[in-house]
Amino acid sequence: MSSEDLDISALASDLERAVAGEVRFGDGDRALYATDGSNYRQVPIGVVVPNDVEDGVAAVGVCHAHGAPVLSRGGGTSLAGQCCNVAVVIDWSKNLREVLELDPVNKWARVQPGCVLDDLRDAAKQHGLTFAPDPSTHNHCTLGGMIGNNSCGVHSVMAGRTSDNVISIDVLTYDGLQLTVGETSDDQLAQILREGGRRGEIYASLLKLRDKYADEIRKRFPRIPRRVSGYNLDELLPESGFNVARALVGTEGTCVAVLEAQLRLVDDPPAKSLLVLGYPDVFAAGDHVPEVMAQHPCGCEGIDRRLFELTKAVGLHTDALDLMPEGGGWLFVELGGATKEEADAHAHELMAKLERDRTTPSMKLFDDREEEAKAWAVREAGLGATAHEPGGRDAWPGWEDSAVAPEAVGPYLRGLRGLYDRYGYNAALYGHFGQGCIHTRIEFDLFTAEGIAKFRSFMDDAADLVLAHGGSLSGEHGDGQSRAELLPKMFGEELVNAFREFKGIWDPENRMNPGKVVDPAPIVANLRIGSDYAPWDPVTVFHYPDDQGSFARAGGLRCVGIGNCRREGGGTMCPSYMVTHDEQHSTRGRARLLFEMMQGEVITDGWRSEAVRDALDLCLACKGCFGDCPVNVDMATYKAEFLAHHYAHRLRPRAHYALGWLPTAARWAAPMSRFVNAVTHTPGLEAAAKWTAGIEPEREIPRFATSTLRQRVGQRTPHGKQVLLWPDTFTNYFEPEIGEAAIDVLEHAGFGVGLPQEPLCCGLTWISTGQLAHAKRVLRRTVRALAPAARSGTPIICLEPSCAAVFRHDLHELFPNDPDAGRIRDSVHTLAELLDEDAQWEVPRLKRNALVQRHCHHQAVLGFDTDERLLDRVGVEADVLDSGCCGLAGNFGFERGHHEVSMACAERVLAPAVRSASDATLIVADGFSCRTQIAATTNRRALHLAQVLAMAIHEGEPGMVPKYRPERAFASEQT
């Protein structure tokens, strides 16, 4: 039965009856899963998100009854197209995420298929153990996906591929058989054969297959560390213990579904040292891999200079190249030990050996943890950093993980560079050199028929090259669709037929992820782009200057699908995914929907799409993706653009009017602030006000200050080094004491402080609610008013990070060709940036501990290093939380329907950390949203950096009589 013959409606209905979890057959749901991290796109039939294993089994049972193909999916980061298909997608990653059992004595763990690798590693780390394979996606890839792809990673040199670390797997066949597979002794095999049934039939067929092809398997399978291509038929050989589990690892969901796995853990060296070796070029680095590996390192990675340059060009880890020893190609060698001294000793031993070599490399043994982390971050960012070269062409996967023996790395790299030159391609070269695996993304032209034909020709020649060096088409990411067509070159037709027979034993109906590995679709079929790619590219309000002025390119092509936004923690991106674990609430999921909206095939209603609107609804517009995503996806901007068009000439949600027009409402409310506060905080009236404004009933409406900052400080005639203080809506109308504190601090530092002569706004609230036409009008007025200061070189100081982010980023996106907008962008500083540059300021000392919450826009757009340096100069021992978004995020947390997600974001790290802090610890947060959320979830009040600095001045100069009274603010902070 073909997919076209299915009764989709009946299939969906039967799934809804059988499955307690989610059954999603809507256009938006299908669009979410149409692509993975590869060049391919296939729209699925529907999606099932099981609650538990029984749900997954039931879903496969219904699909079998209907003859519907099935695709098991984990993190969806596959680069060879094995995670997209015209099938029912079963997403195991949302609910089946547990480490079920961990035995530290016998060194094994049992996990569910959706368990994230780092969750297992964190649990094992408590016992000095780890799961050795760790791809760069370790903080969001799932173990089910790793089993499907036979993943590897940096530390596979310690214990091999995923297949080498699997003890047993609980699997499900398409026809409903559940069985546990693993190594099989002769006695066990005989017993299984005697018992007969479907299980006995499978094992008898596997035994027959093994005996038939054993000699050819021994002859054609390359004996290298990273042979991932093909099926692991070598694991069925007698010398491998007839290990059925390991034979199934790497089958990419084409044979069975994984329900549970028992995995081997290995000792994790308590201490590790990073030694970086510099060579004239990456080829010379490759030549020296064997002598480095003789020292038995925990990891051995290679990087060429182009990777560093591309990383710097996209604004990631800009100073990392400065940390490297001299060279044009580097080996990152990680050595372990029981102590740091022992690990360093191993490093020095290797250095001594290399000193005696006639081609001694430059060497640097890192002793600074922060610098070491920056160096490793470049390696982990490789895939994303090489995807979009600023001003250049896009680079794509396809030949991203070929592998050879470690001793062949140098010659193979030279051959690969020669092949690139012949085809006119350019690409960075990096990867797991210690095991001979080479990573690269190449500037294929996948948009024209000529370019696609050239790409296909390259793939043939590249396959011939790696096989000439005794290598493998894939050393990590599998075959999927991108390399499966080339398998006859590597294994010969006889073994390719053996792969077909192996799949047929498990899946005789060919319904498990069909068209991948065995009988694959052609390499150039199902391309996400292709020569017929002609997306809708509408006129937009933002100009997208970094994406050739195209929303189709920004919203549709910038995301490369590697799924960093699906990580469990660390950084800001993506807060809604961190608390929902739902693909549609990840940055990648939203980008996929925008791509499909531009395509117009699945999502056909353009800007009016409710599927896109619903996915964007839980985007907090925190800009975490802009800062954290290696390709700088800016979903906050795309959301604002979408909302502008979605609600054009239509009524908006009430909150858009109430919260979007907050600056105007605040100006009206200020003269009668006491009355407004009484109305919004009187039972009955308060509820009516919230309903009218579309505000979440659980939220307290912030109180207006009884006098504004402008009223308190009046018109000022600054003297000395002039600065212009930006009186943002939140500081001016709600917390003017922060502005007073900032003025005291600036004047103490020798600056003369002025304020704009007229009420102005950055337009933030209109931008975040998608009211972009008005936002542009507001910003045009602001640009005219601030232009004289910017032209004269006067620094403009923003106290509210989100306002500074508008000036530094959104302003350019809206007015890319306005020279005054550019000058204002360059003139805007945070308080910390200005004072950090002032080496003459005699900084007062405030010996206090502080818990610091970074505002999302501050971290993503402005950077937070200057704040940390300034706090250190003042003597504050700052614990800067890695808490991500506070969850309030401007209007987001106030809008009805967002309260649960907003609170979950706060409770993930921030609120518990604040509650556990001592009373003497300062709570510091520059963002109005962050301070409001802290007050709503704890009994503490957070201070702005300006208030902390004012405290330092006040304590250092007790005779000073400032406008700002820090002792009063500190007293209120305690309560």
mmCIF file with all atom_site columns, C-alpha atoms in Angstrom, residues 613-717:
data_model
loop_
_atom_site.group_PDB
_atom_site.id
_atom_site.type_symbol
_atom_site.label_atom_id
_atom_site.label_alt_id
_atom_site.label_comp_id
_atom_site.label_asym_id
_atom_site.label_entity_id
_atom_site.label_seq_id
_atom_site.pdbx_PDB_ins_code
_atom_site.Cartn_x
_atom_site.Cartn_y
_atom_site.Cartn_z
_atom_site.occupancy
_atom_site.B_iso_or_equiv
_atom_site.pdbx_formal_charge
_atom_site.auth_seq_id
_atom_site.auth_comp_id
_atom_site.auth_asym_id
_atom_site.auth_atom_id
_atom_site.pdbx_PDB_model_num
ATOM 1   C CA . ARG A 1 613 ? 0.346   32.341 15.131 1.00 0.00 ? 613 ARG A CA 1
ATOM 2   C CA . ASP A 1 614 ? -0.165  29.607 17.732 1.00 0.00 ? 614 ASP A CA 1
ATOM 3   C CA . ALA A 1 615 ? 3.463   28.499 17.533 1.00 0.00 ? 615 ALA A CA 1
ATOM 4   C CA . LEU A 1 616 ? 4.678   32.073 17.890 1.00 0.00 ? 616 LEU A CA 1
ATOM 5   C CA . ASP A 1 617 ? 2.297   32.749 20.766 1.00 0.00 ? 617 ASP A CA 1
ATOM 6   C CA . LEU A 1 618 ? 4.628   31.204 23.340 1.00 0.00 ? 618 LEU A CA 1
ATOM 7   C CA . CYS A 1 619 ? 7.721   32.881 21.895 1.00 0.00 ? 619 CYS A CA 1
ATOM 8   C CA . LEU A 1 620 ? 8.763   35.214 24.703 1.00 0.00 ? 620 LEU A CA 1
ATOM 9   C CA . ALA A 1 621 ? 10.536  37.526 22.228 1.00 0.00 ? 621 ALA A CA 1
ATOM 10  C CA . CYS A 1 622 ? 13.521  37.279 24.570 1.00 0.00 ? 622 CYS A CA 1
ATOM 11  C CA . LYS A 1 623 ? 16.022  37.364 21.673 1.00 0.00 ? 623 LYS A CA 1
ATOM 12  C CA . GLY A 1 624 ? 17.817  34.464 23.311 1.00 0.00 ? 624 GLY A CA 1
ATOM 13  C CA . CYS A 1 625 ? 17.992  32.764 19.919 1.00 0.00 ? 625 CYS A CA 1
ATOM 14  C CA . PHE A 1 626 ? 19.621  35.821 18.361 1.00 0.00 ? 626 PHE A CA 1
ATOM 15  C CA . GLY A 1 627 ? 22.420  35.607 20.911 1.00 0.00 ? 627 GLY A CA 1
ATOM 16  C CA . ASP A 1 628 ? 22.672  31.845 21.502 1.00 0.00 ? 628 ASP A CA 1
ATOM 17  C CA . CYS A 1 629 ? 21.859  30.339 18.110 1.00 0.00 ? 629 CYS A CA 1
ATOM 18  C CA . PRO A 1 630 ? 25.046  29.721 16.121 1.00 0.00 ? 630 PRO A CA 1
ATOM 19  C CA . VAL A 1 631 ? 23.343  31.140 13.016 1.00 0.00 ? 631 VAL A CA 1
ATOM 20  C CA . ASN A 1 632 ? 21.638  34.014 14.888 1.00 0.00 ? 632 ASN A CA 1
ATOM 21  C CA . VAL A 1 633 ? 18.024  33.178 14.183 1.00 0.00 ? 633 VAL A CA 1
ATOM 22  C CA . ASP A 1 634 ? 16.084  36.206 15.471 1.00 0.00 ? 634 ASP A CA 1
ATOM 23  C CA . MET A 1 635 ? 12.628  34.847 16.235 1.00 0.00 ? 635 MET A CA 1
ATOM 24  C CA . ALA A 1 636 ? 11.624  37.943 18.238 1.00 0.00 ? 636 ALA A CA 1
ATOM 25  C CA . THR A 1 637 ? 11.911  40.032 15.072 1.00 0.00 ? 637 THR A CA 1
ATOM 26  C CA . TYR A 1 638 ? 10.167  37.415 12.926 1.00 0.00 ? 638 TYR A CA 1
ATOM 27  C CA . LYS A 1 639 ? 7.342   37.237 15.468 1.00 0.00 ? 639 LYS A CA 1
ATOM 28  C CA . ALA A 1 640 ? 6.892   41.006 15.423 1.00 0.00 ? 640 ALA A CA 1
ATOM 29  C CA . GLU A 1 641 ? 6.841   40.955 11.621 1.00 0.00 ? 641 GLU A CA 1
ATOM 30  C CA . PHE A 1 642 ? 4.286   38.154 11.539 1.00 0.00 ? 642 PHE A CA 1
ATOM 31  C CA . LEU A 1 643 ? 1.998   39.819 14.075 1.00 0.00 ? 643 LEU A CA 1
ATOM 32  C CA . ALA A 1 644 ? 2.110   43.073 12.115 1.00 0.00 ? 644 ALA A CA 1
ATOM 33  C CA . HIS A 1 645 ? 0.705   41.356 9.033  1.00 0.00 ? 645 HIS A CA 1
ATOM 34  C CA . HIS A 1 646 ? -1.486  38.793 10.795 1.00 0.00 ? 646 HIS A CA 1
ATOM 35  C CA . TYR A 1 647 ? -3.497  41.526 12.515 1.00 0.00 ? 647 TYR A CA 1
ATOM 36  C CA . ALA A 1 648 ? -3.392  44.083 9.727  1.00 0.00 ? 648 ALA A CA 1
ATOM 37  C CA . HIS A 1 649 ? -6.879  45.623 9.368  1.00 0.00 ? 649 HIS A CA 1
ATOM 38  C CA . ARG A 1 650 ? -8.192  43.312 12.132 1.00 0.00 ? 650 ARG A CA 1
ATOM 39  C CA . LEU A 1 651 ? -8.924  43.579 15.811 1.00 0.00 ? 651 LEU A CA 1
ATOM 40  C CA . ARG A 1 652 ? -6.017  42.528 17.964 1.00 0.00 ? 652 ARG A CA 1
ATOM 41  C CA . PRO A 1 653 ? -5.984  40.826 21.366 1.00 0.00 ? 653 PRO A CA 1
ATOM 42  C CA . ARG A 1 654 ? -6.835  43.360 24.069 1.00 0.00 ? 654 ARG A CA 1
ATOM 43  C CA . ALA A 1 655 ? -3.384  43.031 25.617 1.00 0.00 ? 655 ALA A CA 1
ATOM 44  C CA . HIS A 1 656 ? -1.788  44.361 22.444 1.00 0.00 ? 656 HIS A CA 1
ATOM 45  C CA . TYR A 1 657 ? -3.608  47.632 22.923 1.00 0.00 ? 657 TYR A CA 1
ATOM 46  C CA . ALA A 1 658 ? -3.131  47.866 26.681 1.00 0.00 ? 658 ALA A CA 1
ATOM 47  C CA . LEU A 1 659 ? 0.499   46.727 26.854 1.00 0.00 ? 659 LEU A CA 1
ATOM 48  C CA . GLY A 1 660 ? 1.632   47.804 23.410 1.00 0.00 ? 660 GLY A CA 1
ATOM 49  C CA . TRP A 1 661 ? 0.491   51.364 24.065 1.00 0.00 ? 661 TRP A CA 1
ATOM 50  C CA . LEU A 1 662 ? 1.904   51.399 27.599 1.00 0.00 ? 662 LEU A CA 1
ATOM 51  C CA . PRO A 1 663 ? 4.218   54.407 26.983 1.00 0.00 ? 663 PRO A CA 1
ATOM 52  C CA . THR A 1 664 ? 1.253   56.524 25.888 1.00 0.00 ? 664 THR A CA 1
ATOM 53  C CA . ALA A 1 665 ? -0.944  55.225 28.716 1.00 0.00 ? 665 ALA A CA 1
ATOM 54  C CA . ALA A 1 666 ? 1.803   55.939 31.236 1.00 0.00 ? 666 ALA A CA 1
ATOM 55  C CA . ARG A 1 667 ? 2.083   59.534 30.041 1.00 0.00 ? 667 ARG A CA 1
ATOM 56  C CA . TRP A 1 668 ? -1.679  59.963 30.521 1.00 0.00 ? 668 TRP A CA 1
ATOM 57  C CA . ALA A 1 669 ? -1.681  58.191 33.878 1.00 0.00 ? 669 ALA A CA 1
ATOM 58  C CA . ALA A 1 670 ? 1.292   59.988 35.430 1.00 0.00 ? 670 ALA A CA 1
ATOM 59  C CA . PRO A 1 671 ? -0.581  63.150 36.524 1.00 0.00 ? 671 PRO A CA 1
ATOM 60  C CA . MET A 1 672 ? -3.168  61.013 38.353 1.00 0.00 ? 672 MET A CA 1
ATOM 61  C CA . SER A 1 673 ? -0.948  58.141 39.407 1.00 0.00 ? 673 SER A CA 1
ATOM 62  C CA . ARG A 1 674 ? -2.467  57.813 42.900 1.00 0.00 ? 674 ARG A CA 1
ATOM 63  C CA . PHE A 1 675 ? -5.950  57.441 41.449 1.00 0.00 ? 675 PHE A CA 1
ATOM 64  C CA . VAL A 1 676 ? -4.787  54.941 38.796 1.00 0.00 ? 676 VAL A CA 1
ATOM 65  C CA . ASN A 1 677 ? -2.967  52.879 41.424 1.00 0.00 ? 677 ASN A CA 1
ATOM 66  C CA . ALA A 1 678 ? -6.085  52.837 43.588 1.00 0.00 ? 678 ALA A CA 1
ATOM 67  C CA . VAL A 1 679 ? -8.259  51.644 40.706 1.00 0.00 ? 679 VAL A CA 1
ATOM 68  C CA . THR A 1 680 ? -5.837  48.905 39.621 1.00 0.00 ? 680 THR A CA 1
ATOM 69  C CA . HIS A 1 681 ? -5.358  47.599 43.170 1.00 0.00 ? 681 HIS A CA 1
ATOM 70  C CA . THR A 1 682 ? -8.912  47.704 44.516 1.00 0.00 ? 682 THR A CA 1
ATOM 71  C CA . PRO A 1 683 ? -10.748 44.349 44.458 1.00 0.00 ? 683 PRO A CA 1
ATOM 72  C CA . GLY A 1 684 ? -13.436 44.330 41.820 1.00 0.00 ? 684 GLY A CA 1
ATOM 73  C CA . LEU A 1 685 ? -12.046 47.304 39.995 1.00 0.00 ? 685 LEU A CA 1
ATOM 74  C CA . GLU A 1 686 ? -8.719  45.517 39.691 1.00 0.00 ? 686 GLU A CA 1
ATOM 75  C CA . ALA A 1 687 ? -10.365 42.452 38.122 1.00 0.00 ? 687 ALA A CA 1
ATOM 76  C CA . ALA A 1 688 ? -12.278 44.625 35.689 1.00 0.00 ? 688 ALA A CA 1
ATOM 77  C CA . ALA A 1 689 ? -9.124  46.509 34.734 1.00 0.00 ? 689 ALA A CA 1
ATOM 78  C CA . LYS A 1 690 ? -7.263  43.268 34.080 1.00 0.00 ? 690 LYS A CA 1
ATOM 79  C CA . TRP A 1 691 ? -10.091 41.827 31.994 1.00 0.00 ? 691 TRP A CA 1
ATOM 80  C CA . THR A 1 692 ? -10.330 45.005 29.963 1.00 0.00 ? 692 THR A CA 1
ATOM 81  C CA . ALA A 1 693 ? -6.587  45.044 29.349 1.00 0.00 ? 693 ALA A CA 1
ATOM 82  C CA . GLY A 1 694 ? -6.334  41.313 28.613 1.00 0.00 ? 694 GLY A CA 1
ATOM 83  C CA . ILE A 1 695 ? -3.994  40.859 31.571 1.00 0.00 ? 695 ILE A CA 1
ATOM 84  C CA . GLU A 1 696 ? -3.552  37.557 33.374 1.00 0.00 ? 696 GLU A CA 1
ATOM 85  C CA . PRO A 1 697 ? -5.706  37.587 36.571 1.00 0.00 ? 697 PRO A CA 1
ATOM 86  C CA . GLU A 1 698 ? -2.818  36.201 38.646 1.00 0.00 ? 698 GLU A CA 1
ATOM 87  C CA . ARG A 1 699 ? -0.602  39.152 37.798 1.00 0.00 ? 699 ARG A CA 1
ATOM 88  C CA . GLU A 1 700 ? -0.336  42.286 39.875 1.00 0.00 ? 700 GLU A CA 1
ATOM 89  C CA . ILE A 1 701 ? -0.432  45.438 37.787 1.00 0.00 ? 701 ILE A CA 1
ATOM 90  C CA . PRO A 1 702 ? 2.737   47.456 38.493 1.00 0.00 ? 702 PRO A CA 1
ATOM 91  C CA . ARG A 1 703 ? 2.194   50.652 40.475 1.00 0.00 ? 703 ARG A CA 1
ATOM 92  C CA . PHE A 1 704 ? 3.024   54.012 38.960 1.00 0.00 ? 704 PHE A CA 1
ATOM 93  C CA . ALA A 1 705 ? 5.460   56.183 40.889 1.00 0.00 ? 705 ALA A CA 1
ATOM 94  C CA . THR A 1 706 ? 3.899   59.238 42.499 1.00 0.00 ? 706 THR A CA 1
ATOM 95  C CA . SER A 1 707 ? 6.336   61.454 40.586 1.00 0.00 ? 707 SER A CA 1
ATOM 96  C CA . THR A 1 708 ? 8.303   60.780 37.414 1.00 0.00 ? 708 THR A CA 1
ATOM 97  C CA . LEU A 1 709 ? 12.049  60.915 36.948 1.00 0.00 ? 709 LEU A CA 1
ATOM 98  C CA . ARG A 1 710 ? 11.664  64.040 34.828 1.00 0.00 ? 710 ARG A CA 1
ATOM 99  C CA . GLN A 1 711 ? 9.697   65.710 37.621 1.00 0.00 ? 711 GLN A CA 1
ATOM 100 C CA . ARG A 1 712 ? 12.288  64.728 40.202 1.00 0.00 ? 712 ARG A CA 1
ATOM 101 C CA . VAL A 1 713 ? 15.384  65.916 38.381 1.00 0.00 ? 713 VAL A CA 1
ATOM 102 C CA . GLY A 1 714 ? 13.874  68.730 36.281 1.00 0.00 ? 714 GLY A CA 1
ATOM 103 C CA . GLN A 1 715 ? 15.636  70.339 33.343 1.00 0.00 ? 715 GLN A CA 1
ATOM 104 C CA . ARG A 1 716 ? 19.378  69.930 33.641 1.00 0.00 ? 716 ARG A CA 1
ATOM 105 C CA . THR A 1 717 ? 22.297  71.905 32.231 1.00 0.00 ? 717 THR A CA 1
#
